[in-house]
XYZ file of C-alpha atoms in Angstrom:
734
model
C 53.470 17.415 22.123
C 54.347 15.241 19.116
C 50.654 15.040 18.264
C 50.317 18.860 18.453
C 53.349 19.418 16.228
C 51.997 16.860 13.755
C 48.632 18.653 13.601
C 50.374 22.005 13.128
C 52.493 20.559 10.339
C 49.400 19.138 8.604
C 47.577 22.492 8.894
C 50.604 24.414 7.594
C 50.981 22.024 4.677
C 47.281 22.442 3.894
C 47.514 26.244 3.977
C 50.630 26.293 1.816
C 49.013 23.890 -0.617
C 46.008 26.162 -0.935
C 48.237 29.208 -1.332
C 50.094 27.535 -4.187
C 47.025 26.191 -5.972
C 44.965 27.640 -8.805
C 41.444 28.895 -8.040
C 38.999 25.992 -7.696
C 35.767 25.766 -9.616
C 33.809 26.294 -6.398
C 35.780 29.471 -5.714
C 35.052 30.679 -9.237
C 31.298 30.047 -9.156
C 30.885 31.360 -5.592
C 32.687 34.618 -6.395
C 35.515 34.152 -3.894
C 37.834 36.297 -6.004
C 35.246 38.698 -7.348
C 36.589 42.233 -7.726
C 34.986 44.988 -5.687
C 33.108 47.477 -7.820
C 30.830 50.389 -7.065
C 27.316 49.689 -8.261
C 24.074 51.618 -8.529
C 25.510 55.132 -8.737
C 22.720 57.649 -9.290
C 23.921 61.248 -9.881
C 21.753 63.752 -8.026
C 20.283 66.971 -9.391
C 22.647 69.313 -7.504
C 25.606 68.196 -9.648
C 27.894 67.490 -6.689
C 26.363 64.397 -5.086
C 25.336 60.878 -6.012
C 23.170 58.279 -4.306
C 23.524 54.539 -3.751
C 21.594 51.802 -2.009
C 23.565 50.576 1.009
C 24.975 47.014 0.812
C 22.335 45.747 3.257
C 19.576 47.241 1.088
C 18.127 49.226 3.972
C 19.190 52.778 3.094
C 19.638 55.173 0.199
C 22.811 57.077 0.991
C 24.085 60.398 -0.373
C 27.797 60.768 -1.246
C 29.971 63.634 -2.437
C 31.404 63.552 -5.961
C 34.385 65.540 -4.628
C 35.674 63.076 -2.059
C 33.292 60.113 -1.951
C 32.331 60.801 1.662
C 28.859 60.031 2.932
C 26.988 63.296 3.424
C 23.577 62.038 4.453
C 20.911 59.359 4.386
C 18.082 60.000 1.944
C 15.936 57.043 2.979
C 16.076 54.431 5.734
C 13.652 51.503 6.031
C 14.106 51.516 9.828
C 12.959 55.095 10.339
C 10.458 55.697 7.519
C 6.928 56.098 8.848
C 3.526 54.579 7.961
C 4.805 51.344 6.378
C 7.571 48.919 7.311
C 9.659 47.628 4.416
C 12.322 44.938 4.574
C 14.676 46.412 2.002
C 15.047 48.704 -0.999
C 15.321 46.820 -4.291
C 15.396 49.931 -6.464
C 14.212 53.513 -6.458
C 13.173 56.392 -8.742
C 13.486 60.021 -7.690
C 11.097 62.749 -8.713
C 12.736 65.541 -10.757
C 13.067 67.819 -7.707
C 13.973 64.814 -5.490
C 11.240 65.657 -2.965
C 9.605 62.281 -3.529
C 11.058 58.839 -4.184
C 9.440 55.687 -5.517
C 10.764 52.784 -3.441
C 10.770 49.437 -5.267
C 9.976 46.216 -3.346
C 8.872 42.630 -4.044
C 10.385 42.543 -7.526
C 9.339 39.666 -9.781
C 11.287 39.270 -13.069
C 9.409 38.736 -16.321
C 11.959 38.783 -19.156
C 15.460 40.244 -19.513
C 14.531 43.882 -18.820
C 10.984 43.650 -17.492
C 9.601 42.980 -14.038
C 6.722 43.796 -11.756
C 7.177 45.309 -8.309
C 5.276 46.958 -5.507
C 6.217 50.626 -5.217
C 5.826 53.045 -2.341
C 5.859 56.831 -2.571
C 8.315 58.214 -0.055
C 7.893 61.903 0.803
C 11.286 63.170 1.939
C 9.994 66.167 3.895
C 7.799 64.226 6.296
C 9.536 60.830 6.117
C 6.375 58.923 5.143
C 5.624 55.970 2.887
C 2.415 55.545 0.895
C 1.622 52.703 -1.536
C 1.688 53.866 -5.145
C -1.289 51.602 -5.762
C -3.150 48.997 -3.737
C -4.640 47.310 -6.783
C -1.745 45.050 -7.682
C 1.953 45.189 -8.645
C 3.163 47.811 -11.109
C 5.604 48.073 -14.006
C 7.924 50.908 -15.064
C 6.506 53.814 -13.017
C 7.526 57.314 -14.114
C 7.213 60.697 -12.414
C 5.835 63.574 -14.439
C 8.345 66.441 -14.884
C 6.492 68.547 -12.288
C 6.662 65.625 -9.855
C 2.919 65.661 -9.171
C 1.921 62.517 -11.067
C 3.142 58.981 -11.578
C 2.212 56.852 -14.583
C 2.704 53.087 -14.586
C 1.592 49.912 -16.341
C -0.432 47.083 -14.847
C -1.756 44.105 -16.808
C -0.764 45.765 -20.112
C -2.700 48.967 -19.368
C -1.517 52.455 -18.464
C -2.570 54.040 -15.173
C -2.123 57.528 -13.762
C -1.789 58.507 -10.100
C -2.263 62.187 -9.176
C -0.296 62.907 -6.025
C -1.967 66.256 -5.332
C -5.410 64.630 -5.329
C -4.858 62.127 -2.516
C -3.029 59.750 -4.880
C -6.165 59.204 -6.920
C -5.666 56.449 -9.481
C -7.240 56.460 -12.932
C -6.949 54.120 -15.895
C -5.636 55.587 -19.164
C -6.106 52.543 -21.430
C -8.547 49.661 -21.150
C -7.794 47.347 -24.089
C -4.596 45.815 -22.713
C -4.700 42.024 -22.578
C -2.054 39.315 -22.196
C -0.872 37.943 -25.542
C -3.044 40.474 -27.383
C -2.403 44.169 -26.657
C 0.267 45.980 -24.637
C 0.085 49.686 -23.800
C 3.199 51.506 -22.638
C 5.433 48.433 -22.427
C 7.079 46.544 -25.325
C 6.297 42.970 -26.286
C 8.922 40.241 -25.858
C 10.842 40.810 -29.080
C 10.917 44.606 -28.849
C 12.084 44.431 -25.242
C 14.768 41.834 -25.946
C 16.203 43.235 -29.161
C 15.731 46.983 -28.694
C 16.808 46.803 -25.046
C 14.122 48.738 -23.177
C 11.126 48.104 -20.920
C 9.147 51.388 -20.857
C 7.283 52.680 -23.901
C 5.625 55.852 -22.576
C 6.697 59.366 -21.581
C 5.388 62.644 -20.160
C 5.567 65.963 -21.986
C 7.874 68.596 -20.499
C 4.876 70.591 -19.169
C 3.332 67.433 -17.630
C 0.090 67.976 -19.553
C 0.391 65.070 -21.990
C 1.257 61.405 -21.784
C 2.405 59.548 -24.915
C 2.710 55.790 -25.313
C 3.320 53.038 -27.847
C 0.594 50.457 -28.333
C 1.670 46.945 -29.391
C -1.023 44.794 -30.987
C 0.314 41.242 -31.032
C -2.916 39.333 -31.622
C -1.665 38.042 -34.996
C 1.838 37.155 -33.772
C 2.414 33.375 -33.632
C 2.603 31.853 -30.155
C 5.329 29.703 -28.614
C 4.975 27.430 -25.571
C 7.371 25.579 -23.298
C 6.720 23.247 -20.335
C 7.054 23.921 -16.618
C 7.887 21.130 -14.164
C 7.965 21.060 -10.362
C 11.748 21.299 -10.339
C 13.880 22.648 -7.514
C 15.558 25.939 -6.574
C 12.924 27.246 -6.932
C 10.345 24.509 -6.544
C 7.086 25.066 -8.451
C 4.597 23.102 -6.344
C 1.679 23.785 -8.685
C 3.242 21.339 -11.135
C 3.950 18.536 -8.661
C 1.488 16.148 -10.358
C 0.938 17.494 -13.861
C 3.393 19.741 -15.748
C 2.321 23.232 -16.740
C 3.041 25.328 -19.787
C 3.984 28.915 -20.534
C 2.781 30.501 -23.769
C 3.757 33.876 -25.181
C 4.002 35.683 -28.509
C 7.324 35.137 -30.264
C 7.718 36.276 -33.892
C 10.323 34.154 -35.645
C 12.268 35.347 -38.664
C 9.909 36.226 -41.493
C 6.761 35.872 -39.370
C 4.190 38.458 -38.269
C 5.352 41.118 -35.814
C 3.181 43.154 -33.494
C 1.515 46.174 -35.096
C 2.705 49.347 -33.393
C 1.151 52.785 -33.071
C 1.801 55.928 -31.009
C -0.890 57.647 -28.960
C -1.133 60.740 -26.790
C -3.345 61.219 -23.741
C -4.364 64.670 -22.535
C -4.221 64.534 -18.731
C -6.806 67.292 -18.259
C -9.375 66.466 -20.939
C -8.605 62.701 -21.019
C -8.704 62.789 -24.819
C -6.621 60.130 -26.584
C -5.237 60.698 -30.085
C -3.260 58.490 -32.461
C -0.182 60.123 -33.975
C 0.010 60.131 -37.773
C 3.428 58.481 -37.919
C 4.441 57.614 -41.529
C 5.442 54.079 -40.502
C 5.700 51.069 -42.798
C 3.020 48.484 -42.038
C 5.710 46.130 -40.710
C 7.986 48.829 -39.253
C 9.293 49.295 -35.725
C 9.181 52.079 -33.151
C 12.173 51.332 -30.885
C 11.748 54.511 -28.790
C 9.558 57.524 -28.159
C 10.684 60.460 -26.050
C 9.343 63.925 -25.367
C 11.870 66.673 -26.090
C 12.218 69.792 -23.868
C 9.552 71.303 -26.136
C 6.179 70.003 -24.852
C 4.773 70.174 -28.381
C 7.490 67.926 -29.824
C 7.343 64.202 -29.200
C 10.298 62.424 -30.825
C 9.078 59.239 -32.482
C 11.933 57.023 -33.657
C 11.164 54.480 -36.364
C 12.902 51.706 -38.271
C 11.825 49.875 -41.380
C 11.686 46.100 -41.066
C 15.126 45.723 -42.638
C 16.400 48.138 -39.941
C 18.588 50.015 -42.413
C 16.545 53.233 -42.316
C 16.230 55.143 -39.051
C 13.851 58.115 -38.944
C 13.191 60.667 -36.240
C 9.800 62.365 -36.442
C 8.620 65.233 -34.302
C 4.976 64.623 -33.455
C 2.640 67.248 -32.055
C 0.736 65.413 -29.295
C -2.424 67.476 -29.859
C -2.626 67.857 -33.630
C -1.075 64.388 -34.204
C 0.934 65.852 -37.119
C 4.388 64.319 -37.579
C 7.374 65.942 -39.278
C 10.491 64.074 -40.375
C 13.584 65.830 -38.988
C 16.441 63.291 -39.343
C 16.924 60.211 -41.508
C 19.952 57.952 -41.164
C 20.483 55.061 -43.577
C 23.032 52.270 -43.919
C 23.641 49.648 -46.621
C 23.263 46.894 -44.016
C 21.618 47.985 -40.741
C 21.491 50.752 -38.146
C 23.163 49.910 -34.845
C 21.231 50.183 -31.591
C 23.340 53.099 -30.327
C 21.484 55.418 -32.730
C 18.265 55.229 -30.747
C 19.606 54.026 -27.380
C 22.008 56.957 -26.901
C 20.220 59.818 -28.634
C 19.907 63.031 -26.559
C 17.502 65.923 -26.972
C 18.455 69.392 -25.754
C 16.351 72.589 -25.914
C 17.792 73.544 -29.318
C 19.803 70.497 -30.387
C 19.937 66.759 -30.974
C 23.026 64.600 -30.344
C 23.115 61.443 -32.460
C 25.570 58.576 -32.997
C 25.951 57.310 -36.559
C 28.259 55.058 -38.600
C 27.709 56.989 -41.813
C 31.456 57.578 -42.349
C 32.359 53.967 -41.501
C 32.902 54.424 -37.763
C 30.527 55.231 -34.910
C 30.773 58.994 -34.384
C 28.909 61.836 -32.752
C 26.798 64.249 -34.822
C 25.251 67.534 -33.661
C 21.950 68.744 -35.137
C 19.517 71.570 -34.644
C 16.156 70.554 -33.224
C 14.794 71.062 -36.724
C 17.121 68.412 -38.125
C 19.842 70.532 -39.730
C 23.315 69.080 -39.291
C 25.615 71.553 -37.547
C 28.735 69.414 -37.496
C 30.275 66.023 -37.050
C 31.824 66.286 -33.590
C 34.242 63.336 -33.722
C 36.313 62.030 -36.627
C 38.749 59.206 -37.214
C 39.199 55.458 -37.494
C 37.862 54.725 -34.030
C 34.499 54.144 -32.375
C 32.645 56.465 -30.014
C 31.385 53.788 -27.640
C 29.313 56.074 -25.416
C 28.038 59.641 -25.620
C 28.164 61.087 -22.098
C 26.793 64.592 -22.483
C 27.039 68.190 -23.670
C 27.918 71.136 -21.440
C 25.872 74.103 -22.641
C 27.990 76.619 -20.704
C 31.236 75.728 -22.467
C 29.793 74.066 -25.590
C 31.888 70.978 -24.763
C 31.118 67.344 -25.526
C 32.080 64.397 -23.316
C 32.281 60.870 -24.649
C 33.981 57.481 -24.370
C 35.880 56.060 -27.342
C 38.452 53.434 -28.311
C 40.779 55.867 -30.060
C 44.281 54.402 -30.172
C 43.290 50.741 -29.924
C 40.078 48.752 -30.430
C 40.937 46.835 -27.247
C 41.074 49.960 -25.049
C 38.843 52.910 -24.200
C 39.228 56.330 -22.602
C 37.105 59.342 -21.669
C 37.434 62.437 -23.866
C 36.287 66.030 -23.962
C 35.995 68.164 -27.083
C 35.580 71.899 -26.538
C 33.858 74.598 -28.582
C 36.920 75.011 -30.825
C 37.198 71.306 -31.493
C 40.190 70.846 -29.205
C 40.231 67.332 -27.794
C 41.619 66.248 -24.435
C 41.799 62.808 -22.820
C 40.498 62.857 -19.243
C 41.787 59.435 -18.182
C 45.382 58.264 -17.776
C 45.156 54.503 -17.434
C 45.909 52.444 -20.545
C 43.190 49.830 -20.682
C 39.440 50.221 -20.393
C 37.858 53.274 -18.752
C 34.176 53.806 -18.014
C 32.747 56.966 -16.451
C 29.629 58.139 -14.647
C 29.391 61.939 -14.704
C 27.598 64.252 -12.325
C 24.457 65.883 -13.715
C 26.269 69.160 -14.476
C 29.327 67.328 -15.931
C 31.654 68.870 -13.309
C 32.797 65.542 -11.832
C 32.927 61.903 -12.786
C 33.485 58.504 -11.246
C 35.873 56.497 -13.393
C 36.380 52.739 -13.362
C 39.685 51.684 -14.899
C 41.133 48.238 -15.425
C 43.362 46.338 -17.787
C 44.251 42.718 -18.298
C 46.525 42.679 -15.240
C 44.892 45.353 -13.071
C 41.587 44.783 -11.265
C 39.129 47.691 -11.254
C 40.369 50.977 -9.812
C 37.530 53.390 -9.054
C 38.387 57.077 -8.762
C 36.582 60.383 -8.468
C 37.803 63.065 -10.882
C 36.931 66.584 -11.903
C 36.107 67.358 -15.513
C 39.723 68.201 -16.338
C 40.663 64.613 -15.480
C 42.331 65.431 -12.166
C 41.979 62.566 -9.684
C 40.340 63.742 -6.462
C 39.955 60.466 -4.570
C 40.521 56.743 -5.060
C 37.463 54.900 -3.825
C 38.559 51.345 -4.588
C 41.835 49.861 -5.796
C 41.162 46.171 -5.078
C 44.495 45.885 -3.270
C 43.159 43.033 -1.124
C 42.143 41.095 -4.228
C 45.578 41.603 -5.806
C 47.266 40.342 -2.638
C 44.948 37.350 -2.459
C 45.530 36.390 -6.081
C 49.280 36.876 -5.697
C 49.308 34.006 -3.212
C 47.586 31.646 -5.662
C 48.634 30.032 -8.931
C 46.631 32.288 -11.192
C 47.021 31.841 -14.932
C 49.244 34.143 -16.954
C 47.098 36.450 -19.102
C 48.304 38.098 -22.270
C 46.934 39.809 -25.357
C 48.076 38.784 -28.823
C 47.229 39.243 -32.498
C 47.780 37.134 -35.582
C 46.998 37.221 -39.283
C 44.753 34.633 -40.888
C 45.623 32.915 -44.152
C 43.220 35.366 -45.800
C 45.178 38.343 -44.488
C 42.833 39.482 -41.711
C 44.411 40.647 -38.464
C 42.556 39.252 -35.448
C 42.925 40.136 -31.775
C 42.914 37.635 -28.943
C 43.778 36.887 -25.345
C 45.417 33.831 -23.854
C 45.584 32.389 -20.340
C 48.539 30.088 -19.719
C 49.172 27.928 -16.633
C 50.986 29.728 -13.816
C 53.846 27.245 -14.169
C 53.853 27.456 -17.962
C 56.707 25.501 -19.554
C 57.464 26.471 -23.153
C 59.024 23.053 -23.777
C 55.709 21.279 -23.127
C 52.715 20.919 -25.409
C 49.404 21.977 -23.914
C 45.826 21.183 -24.917
C 43.702 24.246 -25.669
C 40.182 25.337 -24.778
C 38.976 28.099 -27.088
C 36.178 30.343 -25.802
C 34.302 32.797 -28.027
C 30.999 34.594 -28.519
C 31.482 35.989 -32.050
C 28.074 37.698 -32.427
C 27.663 40.871 -34.513
C 29.129 43.888 -32.754
C 30.227 41.910 -29.686
C 33.711 42.215 -28.256
C 35.347 39.679 -25.952
C 38.936 40.791 -26.486
C 39.708 43.946 -24.528
C 42.598 45.091 -22.383
C 40.328 44.781 -19.370
C 39.970 42.875 -16.114
C 36.515 41.903 -17.401
C 37.803 39.168 -19.680
C 36.698 35.564 -19.676
C 33.314 33.962 -19.221
C 32.767 35.430 -15.742
C 34.069 38.890 -16.707
C 36.224 38.884 -13.585
C 39.918 38.508 -14.275
C 39.696 35.298 -16.276
C 39.170 33.220 -13.131
C 37.335 30.348 -14.790
C 40.070 30.315 -17.398
C 42.700 30.321 -14.620
C 40.984 27.301 -13.095
C 41.257 25.499 -16.428
C 44.872 26.647 -16.771
C 45.464 25.058 -13.368
C 44.074 21.833 -14.810
C 46.731 21.923 -17.525
C 44.975 23.760 -20.366
C 45.792 26.932 -22.251
C 42.635 28.993 -22.755
C 42.289 31.296 -25.776
C 39.683 33.744 -27.055
C 39.782 35.483 -30.460
C 37.335 38.025 -31.872
C 36.738 37.117 -35.501
C 35.179 39.069 -38.329
C 31.778 40.490 -37.451
C 32.736 41.540 -33.933
C 32.801 45.148 -32.767
C 35.215 47.968 -32.051
C 36.838 48.046 -35.481
C 34.400 49.961 -37.646
C 31.424 49.126 -39.826
C 33.314 47.318 -42.592
C 34.818 44.768 -40.189
C 31.626 44.336 -38.182
C 29.159 44.186 -41.047
C 31.115 41.928 -43.398
C 29.034 39.010 -42.078
C 25.784 40.653 -43.251
C 23.356 38.161 -44.843
C 25.747 35.292 -44.047
C 25.871 34.894 -40.275
C 28.137 32.108 -39.084
C 30.244 31.553 -42.190
C 33.146 33.976 -41.691
C 32.904 33.644 -37.917
C 33.460 29.887 -38.134
C 36.289 30.300 -40.636
C 38.084 32.624 -38.218
C 37.804 30.219 -35.273
C 39.231 27.463 -37.473
C 42.016 29.844 -38.538
C 42.668 30.525 -34.851
C 43.022 26.820 -34.147
C 45.411 26.432 -37.087
C 47.484 29.384 -35.870
C 47.627 28.001 -32.338
C 48.615 24.611 -33.713
C 51.666 26.235 -35.289
C 52.976 27.383 -31.897
C 55.601 25.086 -30.353
C 53.842 24.807 -26.976
C 50.382 23.907 -28.341
C 49.170 20.332 -28.822
C 47.369 20.825 -32.126
C 45.732 17.392 -31.865
C 43.890 18.465 -28.698
C 42.089 21.750 -29.302
C 38.520 22.280 -28.093
C 36.020 25.105 -28.528
C 32.982 26.280 -26.592
C 30.535 29.143 -26.362
C 27.141 30.223 -25.040
C 24.218 31.501 -27.128
C 25.748 32.947 -30.331
C 29.009 31.431 -29.107
C 27.279 28.054 -28.952
C 26.006 28.524 -32.491
C 29.493 29.376 -33.698
C 30.906 26.381 -31.847
C 28.651 24.138 -33.937
C 29.457 26.039 -37.135
C 33.198 25.859 -36.444
C 33.147 22.141 -35.656
C 31.310 21.620 -38.963
C 33.318 24.075 -41.077
C 35.002 21.304 -43.058
C 38.480 21.507 -41.594
C 38.492 19.055 -38.637
C 40.691 21.019 -36.225
C 38.545 20.666 -33.088
C 38.718 17.455 -31.120
C 35.910 18.473 -28.759
C 33.354 21.206 -28.262
C 30.545 22.390 -26.013
C 27.583 24.418 -27.292
C 25.443 26.032 -24.585
C 21.981 27.465 -25.375
C 22.852 27.591 -29.062
C 20.638 28.771 -31.937
C 20.902 26.006 -34.529
C 18.841 27.570 -37.317
C 18.100 31.263 -37.794
C 14.622 30.257 -38.927
C 13.950 29.426 -35.257
C 15.134 32.753 -33.854
C 13.269 36.032 -33.416
C 12.457 38.424 -36.229
C 14.100 41.643 -34.977
C 17.560 40.234 -34.272
C 17.723 37.751 -37.126
C 16.409 40.043 -39.852
C 18.708 42.881 -38.753
C 21.614 40.752 -39.978
C 19.972 38.286 -42.388
C 16.755 39.856 -43.710
C 13.902 37.355 -44.027
C 14.183 33.677 -45.007
C 12.196 34.448 -48.146
C 14.613 37.215 -49.175
C 17.809 35.378 -48.217
C 17.225 31.634 -48.462
C 20.864 31.022 -49.434
C 22.200 32.878 -46.411
C 19.861 31.045 -44.026
C 20.983 27.712 -45.428
C 24.699 28.565 -45.332
C 24.369 29.888 -41.782
C 22.466 26.901 -40.423
C 24.198 24.631 -37.929
C 21.500 22.063 -38.730
C 22.318 22.363 -42.431
C 25.965 21.455 -41.898
C 25.449 18.978 -39.033
C 26.459 16.077 -41.292
C 29.971 17.612 -41.373
C 30.329 17.692 -37.569
C 33.779 16.626 -36.452
C 34.788 16.163 -32.810
C 33.240 15.100 -29.523
C 30.224 17.365 -28.928
C 28.311 18.204 -25.758
C 25.013 20.080 -26.166
C 23.622 21.994 -23.155
C 20.272 23.782 -22.956
C 17.628 24.973 -20.502
C 14.098 23.742 -21.145
C 12.498 27.088 -20.195
C 14.709 29.241 -22.436
C 12.382 32.004 -23.687
C 15.143 33.460 -25.881
C 16.856 30.590 -27.733
C 14.207 27.919 -27.466
C 14.991 24.356 -26.382
C 13.621 23.420 -29.776
C 16.961 24.482 -31.280
C 18.801 21.711 -29.451
C 16.021 19.160 -29.964
C 15.935 19.639 -33.728
C 19.729 19.698 -34.034
C 20.068 16.539 -31.955
C 17.576 14.736 -34.172
C 19.584 15.638 -37.278
C 22.736 14.275 -35.631
C 20.927 11.063 -34.728
C 19.748 10.535 -38.280
C 23.243 11.349 -39.585
C 24.747 8.686 -37.299
C 26.717 11.270 -35.301
C 27.294 10.441 -31.631
C 27.103 13.278 -29.088
C 26.305 14.063 -25.454
C 23.470 16.191 -24.069
C 22.783 17.984 -20.784
C 19.282 19.340 -20.185
C 18.335 21.689 -17.330
C 14.757 21.677 -16.031
C 12.912 25.028 -15.818
C 16.079 27.024 -16.647
C 16.096 30.032 -18.938
C 18.814 31.282 -21.290
C 21.197 32.029 -18.402
C 20.875 28.513 -16.900
C 21.331 29.290 -13.211
C 19.618 28.713 -9.865
C 20.682 26.618 -6.889
C 23.575 24.372 -7.903
C 22.793 24.615 -11.618
C 25.657 26.816 -12.833
C 28.278 24.838 -10.870
C 26.870 21.607 -12.273
C 27.007 22.983 -15.819
C 30.619 24.121 -15.602
C 31.643 20.830 -13.974
C 30.007 18.946 -16.830
C 31.711 21.191 -19.375
C 35.111 20.838 -17.677
C 34.841 17.058 -17.471
C 33.991 16.912 -21.176
C 37.211 18.682 -22.095
C 39.258 16.674 -19.591
C 37.937 13.454 -21.053
C 38.499 14.321 -24.702
C 41.487 16.693 -24.777
C 43.886 14.814 -22.528
């Protein structure tokens, strides 16, 4: 009996100890406290239902927008006939939803691109048919009449006619790896313009238009492959391999782009007469509801002039309908969120200093500016033709919050969400209902179904179990704050303090930041912190005795064009100054140990870590830079030149914004981390920076990850990285 009581006492002590402890690093990286969210919502054509893939990946399920109840199963791998599939990895519905493309065997290429094997599922007779038996496909698209599917394979466009026994024909023949791409963007256009399909059908399904990318003259970049683990690449067990692809660095040759139309019936191909600069970009093409009007969107190389041309796919004549210009650059929202209606165009622009919604005729005449004020429209949701009402998401009231709004025909505005924090909505196709996800810094995501007056119809998820679980643990105390720099700029931030915070103590600080143009880390949202899930990694560090802080400096988003674009032509200078100012401000607080402040970041955040540690004021005792660009001369043309122009035009800015250029001023204990297969920020950045430090006599630590890309994950990799990062701060800040 004594032995039993002793065992019970040990177990109880263990349970209580766990209940009173902060989240562990293993719990953070494994997602133990990950909030429940509702993913993959696809509004259906009837305006009252949406579809989702079931958690086991075996079904596509139909739900009601009114109450969230399951109303039917659209597809089931167990009952579909002709072919047996293991799971659904994605799907695309035909316009009338009578057919569905089922995605399987997905193989990633870059950030947005992948190949997959697709099957055509016919709903009426419950049958599966391969889209093509000639190899995996990319970005398939139904024609508006639902009778054809176009896709890309090996850089060429193909067309499958469903009414002719799925006959497959080849539209282009000149596609070749590292030379020509038809209907899909090259690496830099995909990465920096954020899309993976560069073709579209006309509204009458008679024409197919596509962008052709000729990258033969673009310089090539290579990196090594090793056998590695998780996954193991057995082909390289004896000798390493190499991957080569076209990557235009700042100031170098870009792919030459052109727009072409293909007549489905006559098979005639024409090149559109787009008045494009020789080194210009075409970030999007899209057919409008008028089959004779193909919208071709162009940017000059400086990306400060955005033009919309209407091209006739048969005559090839192009007419300029809208031009938007900015002193610095045009933000991606202009072409990523544009909408074409039968008689109108909805466009986001910063022309008055803030991102707002503008309403045009299809001919390009401005009817009115729909939204006004010192706030940002962060997302255009849609226009209701019946009531002439606009729906959108904006941060009116506070740059750290967002809400869903409706503006009616008379310009009367109403807020459709009640929660003070961050709201994000998915509307039904007819804009009658929406699914809203709300959270703030202390509230995990709450997912509700609402009607278009904002009335809550059903709560689908409130994460009550997560709140109860976290309540039993020593989770860090999260709070928002603001302070004014010595230069008079007001900056917003968040802070995570230990659960047992004692104001009479002095705590070391870990500062986290990203700081890139238009980014925003500081929001009144559950999605704060590195893992975007309640600041759990930061709570782990708080449990280890640190205070964790993040501040959005100048150049970040949500506060208008002047604040965001003040870093133009000088990336890294003001951003670093503001992180140093943050450290100085924190050092003035009575509970901060100003002699033990560290800083870290990933990608642009890694770059700014290096810039901040070399700013000239030695306020950081330690820092970690993960996957950091170290010279903008090594980064891609589209992103870099958007903010810096070319090295030839802006040599001073490139020098001032070079971490390599100020490496001799580095102060503090530095850890550099990089993946050797990073196709985005090349490993070369760390290699060249490290060599400069060596020659400058600066000691530092390095951590290299074999075969890992910019995200540095796979197997135990991410846990290893964060352990290494944590140990670095424990060693040098305590």
